[in-house]
PDB file of C-alpha atoms in Angstrom:
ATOM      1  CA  UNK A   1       0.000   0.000   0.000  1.00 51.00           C
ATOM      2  CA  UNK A   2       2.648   2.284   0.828  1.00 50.00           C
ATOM      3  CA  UNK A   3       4.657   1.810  -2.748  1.00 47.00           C
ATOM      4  CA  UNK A   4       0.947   2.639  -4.098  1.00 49.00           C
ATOM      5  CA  UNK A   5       0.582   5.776  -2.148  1.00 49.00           C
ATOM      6  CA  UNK A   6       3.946   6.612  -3.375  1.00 47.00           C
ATOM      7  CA  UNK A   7       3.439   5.912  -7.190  1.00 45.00           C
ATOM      8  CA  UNK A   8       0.125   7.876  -6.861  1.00 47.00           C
ATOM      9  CA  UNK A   9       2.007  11.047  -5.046  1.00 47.00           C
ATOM     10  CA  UNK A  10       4.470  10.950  -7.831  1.00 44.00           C
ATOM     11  CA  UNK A  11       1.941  10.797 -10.536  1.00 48.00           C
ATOM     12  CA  UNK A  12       0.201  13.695  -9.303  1.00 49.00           C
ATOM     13  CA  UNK A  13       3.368  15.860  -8.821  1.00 45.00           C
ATOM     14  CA  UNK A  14       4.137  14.475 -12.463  1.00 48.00           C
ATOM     15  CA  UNK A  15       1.221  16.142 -14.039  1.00 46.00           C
ATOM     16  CA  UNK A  16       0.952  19.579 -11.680  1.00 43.00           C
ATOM     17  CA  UNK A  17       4.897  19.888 -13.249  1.00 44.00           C
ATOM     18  CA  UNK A  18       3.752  18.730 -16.838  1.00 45.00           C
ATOM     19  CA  UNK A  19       0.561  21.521 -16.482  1.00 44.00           C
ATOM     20  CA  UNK A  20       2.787  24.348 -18.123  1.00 43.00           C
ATOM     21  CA  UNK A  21       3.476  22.255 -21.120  1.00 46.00           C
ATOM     22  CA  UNK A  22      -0.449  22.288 -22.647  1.00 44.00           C
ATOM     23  CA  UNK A  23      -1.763  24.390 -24.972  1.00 43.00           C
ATOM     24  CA  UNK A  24       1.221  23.892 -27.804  1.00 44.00           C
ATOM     25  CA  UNK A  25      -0.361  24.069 -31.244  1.00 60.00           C
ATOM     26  CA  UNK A  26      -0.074  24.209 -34.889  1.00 59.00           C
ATOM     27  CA  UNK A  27       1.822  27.555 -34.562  1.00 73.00           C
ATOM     28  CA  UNK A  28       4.765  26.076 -31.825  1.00 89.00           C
ATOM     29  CA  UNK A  29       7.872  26.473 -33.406  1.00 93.00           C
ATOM     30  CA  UNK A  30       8.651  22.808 -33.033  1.00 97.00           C
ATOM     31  CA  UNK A  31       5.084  21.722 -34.154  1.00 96.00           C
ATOM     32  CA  UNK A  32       5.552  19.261 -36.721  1.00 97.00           C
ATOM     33  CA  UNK A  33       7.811  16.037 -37.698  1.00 98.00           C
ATOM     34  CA  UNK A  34      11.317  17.167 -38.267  1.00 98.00           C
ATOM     35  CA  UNK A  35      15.078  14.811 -39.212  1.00 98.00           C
ATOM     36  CA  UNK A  36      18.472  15.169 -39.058  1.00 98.00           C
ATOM     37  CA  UNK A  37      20.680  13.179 -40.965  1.00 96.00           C
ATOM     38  CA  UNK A  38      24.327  12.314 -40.748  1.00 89.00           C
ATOM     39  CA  UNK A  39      25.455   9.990 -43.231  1.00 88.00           C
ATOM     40  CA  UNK A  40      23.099   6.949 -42.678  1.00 89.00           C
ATOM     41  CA  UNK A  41      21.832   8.253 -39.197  1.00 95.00           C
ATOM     42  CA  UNK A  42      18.629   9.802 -39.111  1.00 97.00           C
ATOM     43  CA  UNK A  43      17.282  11.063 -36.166  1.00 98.00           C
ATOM     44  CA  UNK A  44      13.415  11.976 -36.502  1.00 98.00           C
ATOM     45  CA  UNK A  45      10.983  14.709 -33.912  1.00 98.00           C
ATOM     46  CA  UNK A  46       7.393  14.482 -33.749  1.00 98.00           C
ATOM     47  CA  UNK A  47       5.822  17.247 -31.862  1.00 98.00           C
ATOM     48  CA  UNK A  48       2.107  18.313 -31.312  1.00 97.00           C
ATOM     49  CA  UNK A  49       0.059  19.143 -28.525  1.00 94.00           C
ATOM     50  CA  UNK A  50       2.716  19.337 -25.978  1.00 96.00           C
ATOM     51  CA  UNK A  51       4.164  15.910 -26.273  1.00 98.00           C
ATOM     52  CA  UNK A  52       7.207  15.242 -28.589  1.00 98.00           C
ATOM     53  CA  UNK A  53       8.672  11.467 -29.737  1.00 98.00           C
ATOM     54  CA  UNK A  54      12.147  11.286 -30.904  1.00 98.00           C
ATOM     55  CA  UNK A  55      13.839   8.684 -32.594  1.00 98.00           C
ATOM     56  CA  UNK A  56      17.432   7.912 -33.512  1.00 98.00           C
ATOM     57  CA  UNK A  57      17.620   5.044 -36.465  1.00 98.00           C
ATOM     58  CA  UNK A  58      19.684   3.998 -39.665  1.00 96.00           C
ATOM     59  CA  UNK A  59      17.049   3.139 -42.391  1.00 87.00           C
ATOM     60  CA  UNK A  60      18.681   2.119 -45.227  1.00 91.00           C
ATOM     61  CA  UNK A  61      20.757  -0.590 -43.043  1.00 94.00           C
ATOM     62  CA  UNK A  62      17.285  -1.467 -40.619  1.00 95.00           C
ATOM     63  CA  UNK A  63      19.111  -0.408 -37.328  1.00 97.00           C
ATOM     64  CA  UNK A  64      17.136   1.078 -34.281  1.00 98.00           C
ATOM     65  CA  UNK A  65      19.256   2.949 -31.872  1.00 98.00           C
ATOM     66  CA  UNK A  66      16.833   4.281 -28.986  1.00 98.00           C
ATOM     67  CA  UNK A  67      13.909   6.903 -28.643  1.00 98.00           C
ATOM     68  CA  UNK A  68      12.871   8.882 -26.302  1.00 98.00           C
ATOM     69  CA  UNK A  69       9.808  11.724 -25.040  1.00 98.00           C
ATOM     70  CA  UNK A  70       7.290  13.097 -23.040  1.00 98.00           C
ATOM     71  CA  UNK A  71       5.919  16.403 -22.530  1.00 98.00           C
ATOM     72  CA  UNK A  72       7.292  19.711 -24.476  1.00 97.00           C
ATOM     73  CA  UNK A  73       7.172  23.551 -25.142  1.00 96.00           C
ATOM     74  CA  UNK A  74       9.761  25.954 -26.485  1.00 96.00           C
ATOM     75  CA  UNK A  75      11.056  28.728 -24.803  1.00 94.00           C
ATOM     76  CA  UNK A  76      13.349  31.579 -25.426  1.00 93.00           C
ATOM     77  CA  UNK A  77      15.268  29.412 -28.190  1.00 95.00           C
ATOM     78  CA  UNK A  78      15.186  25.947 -25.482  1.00 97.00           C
ATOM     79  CA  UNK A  79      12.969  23.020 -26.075  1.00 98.00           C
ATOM     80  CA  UNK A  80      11.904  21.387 -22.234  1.00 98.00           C
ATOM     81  CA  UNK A  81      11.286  18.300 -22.568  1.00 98.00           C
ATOM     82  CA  UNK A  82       9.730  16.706 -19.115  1.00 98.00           C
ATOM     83  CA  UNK A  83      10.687  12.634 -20.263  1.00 98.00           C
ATOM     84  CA  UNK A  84       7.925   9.817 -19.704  1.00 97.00           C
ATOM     85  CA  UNK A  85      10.207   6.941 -21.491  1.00 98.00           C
ATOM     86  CA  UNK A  86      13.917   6.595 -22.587  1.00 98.00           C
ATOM     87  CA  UNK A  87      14.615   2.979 -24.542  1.00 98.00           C
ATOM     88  CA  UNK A  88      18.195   3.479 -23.028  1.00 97.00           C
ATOM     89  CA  UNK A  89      17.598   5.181 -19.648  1.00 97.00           C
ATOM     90  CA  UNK A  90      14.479   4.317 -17.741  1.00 97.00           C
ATOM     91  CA  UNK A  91      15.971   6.861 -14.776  1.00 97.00           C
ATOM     92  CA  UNK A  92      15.325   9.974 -16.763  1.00 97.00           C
ATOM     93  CA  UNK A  93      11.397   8.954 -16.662  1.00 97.00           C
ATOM     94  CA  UNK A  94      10.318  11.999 -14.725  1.00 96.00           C
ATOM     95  CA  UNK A  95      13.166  14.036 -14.979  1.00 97.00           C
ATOM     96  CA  UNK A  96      13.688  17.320 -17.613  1.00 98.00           C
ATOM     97  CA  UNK A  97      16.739  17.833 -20.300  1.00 98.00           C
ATOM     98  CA  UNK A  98      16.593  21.109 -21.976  1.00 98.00           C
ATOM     99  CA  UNK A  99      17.651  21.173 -25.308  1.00 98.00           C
ATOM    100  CA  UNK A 100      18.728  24.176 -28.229  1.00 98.00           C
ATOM    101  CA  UNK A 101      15.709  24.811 -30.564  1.00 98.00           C
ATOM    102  CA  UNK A 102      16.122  28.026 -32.879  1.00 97.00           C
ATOM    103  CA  UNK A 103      13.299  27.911 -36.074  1.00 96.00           C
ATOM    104  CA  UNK A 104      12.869  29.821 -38.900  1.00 95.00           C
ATOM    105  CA  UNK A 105      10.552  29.047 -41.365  1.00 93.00           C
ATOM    106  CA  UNK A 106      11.170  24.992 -42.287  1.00 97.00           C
ATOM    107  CA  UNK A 107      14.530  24.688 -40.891  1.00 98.00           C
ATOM    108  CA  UNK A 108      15.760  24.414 -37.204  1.00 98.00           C
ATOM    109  CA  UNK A 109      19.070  24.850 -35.214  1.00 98.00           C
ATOM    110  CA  UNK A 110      19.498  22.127 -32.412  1.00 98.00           C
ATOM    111  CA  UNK A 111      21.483  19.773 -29.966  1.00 98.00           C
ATOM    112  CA  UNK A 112      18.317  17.566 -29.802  1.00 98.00           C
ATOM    113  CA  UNK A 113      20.911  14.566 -30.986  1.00 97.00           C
ATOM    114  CA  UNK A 114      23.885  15.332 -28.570  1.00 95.00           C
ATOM    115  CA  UNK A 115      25.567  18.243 -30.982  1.00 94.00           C
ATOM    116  CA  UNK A 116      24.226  20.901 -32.987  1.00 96.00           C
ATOM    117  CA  UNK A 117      22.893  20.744 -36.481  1.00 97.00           C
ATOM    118  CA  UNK A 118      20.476  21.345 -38.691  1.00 98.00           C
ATOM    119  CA  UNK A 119      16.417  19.973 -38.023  1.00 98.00           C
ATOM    120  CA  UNK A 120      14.543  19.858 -41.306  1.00 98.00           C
ATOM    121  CA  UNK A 121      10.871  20.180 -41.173  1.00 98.00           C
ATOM    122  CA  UNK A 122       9.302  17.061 -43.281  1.00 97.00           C
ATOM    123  CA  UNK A 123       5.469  17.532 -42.218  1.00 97.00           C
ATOM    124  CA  UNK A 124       3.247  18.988 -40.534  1.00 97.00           C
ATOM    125  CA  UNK A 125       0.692  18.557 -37.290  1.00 97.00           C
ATOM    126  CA  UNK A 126      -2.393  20.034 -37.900  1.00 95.00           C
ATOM    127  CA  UNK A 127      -4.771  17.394 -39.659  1.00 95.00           C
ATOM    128  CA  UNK A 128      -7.674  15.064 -37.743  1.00 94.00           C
ATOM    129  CA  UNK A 129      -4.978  12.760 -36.907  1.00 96.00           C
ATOM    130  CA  UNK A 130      -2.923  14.810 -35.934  1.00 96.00           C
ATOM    131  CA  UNK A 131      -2.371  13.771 -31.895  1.00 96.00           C
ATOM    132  CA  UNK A 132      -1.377  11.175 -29.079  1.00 97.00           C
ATOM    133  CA  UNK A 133      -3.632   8.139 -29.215  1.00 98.00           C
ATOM    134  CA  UNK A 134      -3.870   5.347 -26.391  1.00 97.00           C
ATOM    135  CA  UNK A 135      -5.326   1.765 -27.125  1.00 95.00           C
ATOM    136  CA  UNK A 136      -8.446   1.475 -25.753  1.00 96.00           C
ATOM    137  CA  UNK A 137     -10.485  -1.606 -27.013  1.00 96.00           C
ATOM    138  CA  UNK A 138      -9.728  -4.530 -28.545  1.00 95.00           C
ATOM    139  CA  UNK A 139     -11.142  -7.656 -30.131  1.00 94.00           C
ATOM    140  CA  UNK A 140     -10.212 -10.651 -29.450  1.00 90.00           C
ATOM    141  CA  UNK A 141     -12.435 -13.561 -30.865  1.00 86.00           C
ATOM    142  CA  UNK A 142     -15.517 -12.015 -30.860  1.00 87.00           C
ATOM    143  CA  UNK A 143     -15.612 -10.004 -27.579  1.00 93.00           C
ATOM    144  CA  UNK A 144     -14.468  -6.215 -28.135  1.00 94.00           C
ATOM    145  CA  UNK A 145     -12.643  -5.543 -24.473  1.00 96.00           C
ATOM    146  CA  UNK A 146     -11.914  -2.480 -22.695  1.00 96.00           C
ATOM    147  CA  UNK A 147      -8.370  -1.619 -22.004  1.00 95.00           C
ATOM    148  CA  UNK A 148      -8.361   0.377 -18.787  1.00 95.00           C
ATOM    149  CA  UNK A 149      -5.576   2.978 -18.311  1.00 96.00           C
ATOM    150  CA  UNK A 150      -2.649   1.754 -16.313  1.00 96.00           C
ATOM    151  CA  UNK A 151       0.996   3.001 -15.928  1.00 97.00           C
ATOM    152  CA  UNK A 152       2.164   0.382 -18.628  1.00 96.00           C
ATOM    153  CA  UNK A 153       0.372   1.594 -21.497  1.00 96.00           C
ATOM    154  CA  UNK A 154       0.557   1.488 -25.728  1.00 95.00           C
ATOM    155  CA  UNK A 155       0.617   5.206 -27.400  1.00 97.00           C
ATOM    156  CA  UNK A 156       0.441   6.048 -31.140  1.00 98.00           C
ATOM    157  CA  UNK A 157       1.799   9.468 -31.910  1.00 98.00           C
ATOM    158  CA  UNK A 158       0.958  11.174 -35.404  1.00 98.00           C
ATOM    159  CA  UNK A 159       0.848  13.817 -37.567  1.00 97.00           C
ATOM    160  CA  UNK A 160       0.065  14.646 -40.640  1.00 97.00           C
ATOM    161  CA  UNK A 161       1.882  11.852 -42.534  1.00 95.00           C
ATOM    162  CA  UNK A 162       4.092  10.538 -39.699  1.00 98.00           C
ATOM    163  CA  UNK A 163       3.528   7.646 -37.190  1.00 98.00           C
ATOM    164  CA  UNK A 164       4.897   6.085 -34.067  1.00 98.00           C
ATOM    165  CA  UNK A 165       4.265   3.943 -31.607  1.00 97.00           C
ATOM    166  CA  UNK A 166       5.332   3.645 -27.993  1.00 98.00           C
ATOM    167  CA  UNK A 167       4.821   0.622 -25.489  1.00 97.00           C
ATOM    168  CA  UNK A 168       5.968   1.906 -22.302  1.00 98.00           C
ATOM    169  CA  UNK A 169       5.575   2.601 -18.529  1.00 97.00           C
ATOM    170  CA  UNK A 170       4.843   6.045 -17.616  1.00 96.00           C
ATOM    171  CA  UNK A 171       5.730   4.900 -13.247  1.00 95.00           C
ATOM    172  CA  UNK A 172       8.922   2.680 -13.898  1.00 96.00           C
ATOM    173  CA  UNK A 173      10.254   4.022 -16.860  1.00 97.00           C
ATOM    174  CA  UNK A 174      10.393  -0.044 -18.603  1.00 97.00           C
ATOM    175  CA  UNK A 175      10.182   0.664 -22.030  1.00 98.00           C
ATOM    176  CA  UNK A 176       8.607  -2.765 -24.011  1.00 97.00           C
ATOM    177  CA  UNK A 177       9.048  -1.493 -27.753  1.00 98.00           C
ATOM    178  CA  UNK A 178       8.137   0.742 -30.260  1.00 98.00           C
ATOM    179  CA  UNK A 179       8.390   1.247 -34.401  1.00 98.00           C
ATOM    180  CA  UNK A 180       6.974   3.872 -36.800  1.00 98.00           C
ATOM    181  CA  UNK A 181       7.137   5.502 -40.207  1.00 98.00           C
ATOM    182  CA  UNK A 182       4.982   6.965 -42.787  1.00 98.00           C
ATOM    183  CA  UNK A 183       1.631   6.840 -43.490  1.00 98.00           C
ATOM    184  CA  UNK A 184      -1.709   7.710 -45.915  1.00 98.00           C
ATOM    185  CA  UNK A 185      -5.295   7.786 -44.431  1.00 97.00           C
ATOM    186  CA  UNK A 186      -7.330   7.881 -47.931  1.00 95.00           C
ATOM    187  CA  UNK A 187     -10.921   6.545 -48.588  1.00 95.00           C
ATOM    188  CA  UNK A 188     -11.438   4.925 -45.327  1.00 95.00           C
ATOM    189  CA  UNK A 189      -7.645   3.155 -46.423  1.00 97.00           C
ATOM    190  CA  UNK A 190      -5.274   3.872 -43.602  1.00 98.00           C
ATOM    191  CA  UNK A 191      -1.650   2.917 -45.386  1.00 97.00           C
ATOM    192  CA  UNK A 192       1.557   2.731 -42.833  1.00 96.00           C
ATOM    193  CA  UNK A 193       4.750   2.243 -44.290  1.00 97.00           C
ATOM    194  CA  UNK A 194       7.320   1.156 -41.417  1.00 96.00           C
ATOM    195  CA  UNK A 195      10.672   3.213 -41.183  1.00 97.00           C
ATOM    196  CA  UNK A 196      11.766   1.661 -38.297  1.00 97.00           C
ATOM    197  CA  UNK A 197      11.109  -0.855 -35.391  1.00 97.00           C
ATOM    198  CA  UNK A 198      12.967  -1.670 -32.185  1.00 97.00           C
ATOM    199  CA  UNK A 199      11.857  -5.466 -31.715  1.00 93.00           C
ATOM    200  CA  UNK A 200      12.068  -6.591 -35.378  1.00 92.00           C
ATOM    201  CA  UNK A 201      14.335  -5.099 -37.965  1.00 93.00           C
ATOM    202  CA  UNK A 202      13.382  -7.421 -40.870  1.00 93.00           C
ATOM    203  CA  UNK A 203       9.690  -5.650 -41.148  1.00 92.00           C
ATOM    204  CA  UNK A 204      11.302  -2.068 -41.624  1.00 95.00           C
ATOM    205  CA  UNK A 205      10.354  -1.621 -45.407  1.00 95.00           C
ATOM    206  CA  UNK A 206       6.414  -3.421 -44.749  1.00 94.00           C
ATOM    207  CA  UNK A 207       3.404  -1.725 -46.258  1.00 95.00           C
ATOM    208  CA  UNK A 208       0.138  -2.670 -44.330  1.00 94.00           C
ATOM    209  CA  UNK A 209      -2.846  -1.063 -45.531  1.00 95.00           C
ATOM    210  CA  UNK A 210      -6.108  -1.507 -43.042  1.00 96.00           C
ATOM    211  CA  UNK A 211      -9.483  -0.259 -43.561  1.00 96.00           C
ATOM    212  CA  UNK A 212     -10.314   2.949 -40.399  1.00 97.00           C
ATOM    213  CA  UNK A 213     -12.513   5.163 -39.495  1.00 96.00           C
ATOM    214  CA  UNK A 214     -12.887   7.950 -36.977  1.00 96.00           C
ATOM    215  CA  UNK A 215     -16.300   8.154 -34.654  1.00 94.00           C
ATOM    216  CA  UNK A 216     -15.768  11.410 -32.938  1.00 89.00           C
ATOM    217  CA  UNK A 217     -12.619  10.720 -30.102  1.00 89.00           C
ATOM    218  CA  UNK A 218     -12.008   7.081 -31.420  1.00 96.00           C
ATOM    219  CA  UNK A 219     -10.268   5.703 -34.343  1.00 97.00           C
ATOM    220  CA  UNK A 220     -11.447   2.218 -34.992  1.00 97.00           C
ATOM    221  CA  UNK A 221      -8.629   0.170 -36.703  1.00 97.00           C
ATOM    222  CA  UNK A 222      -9.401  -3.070 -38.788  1.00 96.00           C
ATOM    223  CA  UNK A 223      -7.159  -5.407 -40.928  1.00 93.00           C
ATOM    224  CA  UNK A 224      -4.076  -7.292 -40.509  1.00 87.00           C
ATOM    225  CA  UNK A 225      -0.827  -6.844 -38.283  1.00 83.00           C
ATOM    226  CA  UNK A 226       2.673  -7.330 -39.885  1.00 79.00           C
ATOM    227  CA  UNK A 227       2.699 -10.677 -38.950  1.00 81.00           C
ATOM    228  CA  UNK A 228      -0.388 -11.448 -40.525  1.00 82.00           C
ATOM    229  CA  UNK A 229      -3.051 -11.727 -37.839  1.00 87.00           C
ATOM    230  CA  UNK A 230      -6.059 -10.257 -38.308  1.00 91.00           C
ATOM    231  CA  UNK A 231      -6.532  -7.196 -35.739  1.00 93.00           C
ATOM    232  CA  UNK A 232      -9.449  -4.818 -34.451  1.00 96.00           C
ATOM    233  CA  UNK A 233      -8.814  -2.122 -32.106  1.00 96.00           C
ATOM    234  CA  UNK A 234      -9.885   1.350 -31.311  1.00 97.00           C
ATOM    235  CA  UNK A 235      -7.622   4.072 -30.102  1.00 97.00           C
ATOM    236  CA  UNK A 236      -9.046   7.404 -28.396  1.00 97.00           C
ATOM    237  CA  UNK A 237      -7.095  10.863 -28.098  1.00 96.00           C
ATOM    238  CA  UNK A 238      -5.686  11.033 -25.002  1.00 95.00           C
ATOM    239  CA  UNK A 239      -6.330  13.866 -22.072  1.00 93.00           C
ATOM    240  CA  UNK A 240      -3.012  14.333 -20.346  1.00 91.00           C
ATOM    241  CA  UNK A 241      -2.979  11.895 -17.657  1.00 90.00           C
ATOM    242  CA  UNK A 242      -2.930   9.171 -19.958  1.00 94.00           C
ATOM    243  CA  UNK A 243       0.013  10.061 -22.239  1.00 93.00           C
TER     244      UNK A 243
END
């Protein structure tokens, strides 16, 4: 009861700190999906609505490196990020690393990947998609089943053409997994092309096309996963507490 107690305290303090980081739009300066690239290293933002994903990778040779994120806003040319999950550190969960971000127009200065260079922006974050989605139902045989919110928890990050997901838990800082990439939403055909994925490298490259639909909050999402089983879920746009 006591470790409880203690989990809830720090959950709470968690989101009184994180309160300052809402209301980031369209118009934030680090709105958007942005890359770096160095040779065959590409490092890759996604930002909207406060929250940010980043994700270090080598595409052309299938090689995940780590990813990282949580709650953002710029100020005064620094980009605060407040971490919920680091593949490669589960201590920072919690904890705040202030980075260089100086935008103008489609191009950035920062030290987002550990020295400074220059952020390209590839898309943008202002469509019906655009957001932080949490799994919240799922089918399995012929039951559709609630998925309550819990620390461990499955987020899906997009923008306008960009995807990720996160498995991860927002109390211990275990991260489980996570991949992402490209995608179309077109005629009730949502298309994702994978760009990278931490637990299995040979399905970088992968076009799955489902058929989706948004009902208000929820987007209901029908077809098959990469390994070929058939899959129905819905995700819902998350409040705060349960990014």
């Amino acid at each position: 009861m006591k470790l409880k107690y203690q989990l809830a305290l720090w959950s709470m303090a968690c989101l009184i700190l994180f309160a300052g980081f809402r209301g980031q739009d369209a118009k934030s300066p680090v709105s958007g999906s942005w890359m770096h690239t160095s040779g065959d290293d590409t490092w890759l933002l996604m930002a909207a609505d406060g929250y940010c994903m980043v994700t270090y990778y080598d595409a052309s040779g299938k090689r995940f490196f780590k990813t990282f994120g949580g709650f953002q806003q710029v100020e005064n040319g620094k980009l605060q990020l407040q971490y919920r999950f680091h593949s490669e550190d589960k201590s920072k969960t919690g904890t705040r690393d202030d980075f260089t971000w100086n935008a103008k127009g489609r191009k950035a200065q920062s030290d987002l990947s550990g020295k400074t260079g220059q952020w390209t922006k590839v898309g943008d974050a202002d469509s019906k998609m655009t957001g932080i989605w949490r799994i919240t139902k799922r089918k399995e045989a012929n039951d559709l089943k609630d998925i309550k919110l819990a620390p461990r928890r499955t987020l899906k990050f997009l923008t306008n053409d960009r995807f990720q997901w996160a498995a991860i838990n927002v109390e211990t800082g275990e991260f489980s997994g996570t991949g992402g990439g490209t995608y179309t939403f077109k005629n009730g055909t949502y298309t994702e092309t994978i760009g990278f994925f931490s637990r299995d490298s040979s399905r970088v490259g992968m076009k799955l096309e489902f058929k989706d639909r948004l009902e208000g909050a929820d987007w209901v999402h029908t077809g098959l996963s990469s390994k070929g089983d058939p899959i129905y879920e819905v995700w819902s746009k998350t409040p705060e507490n349960e990014r």
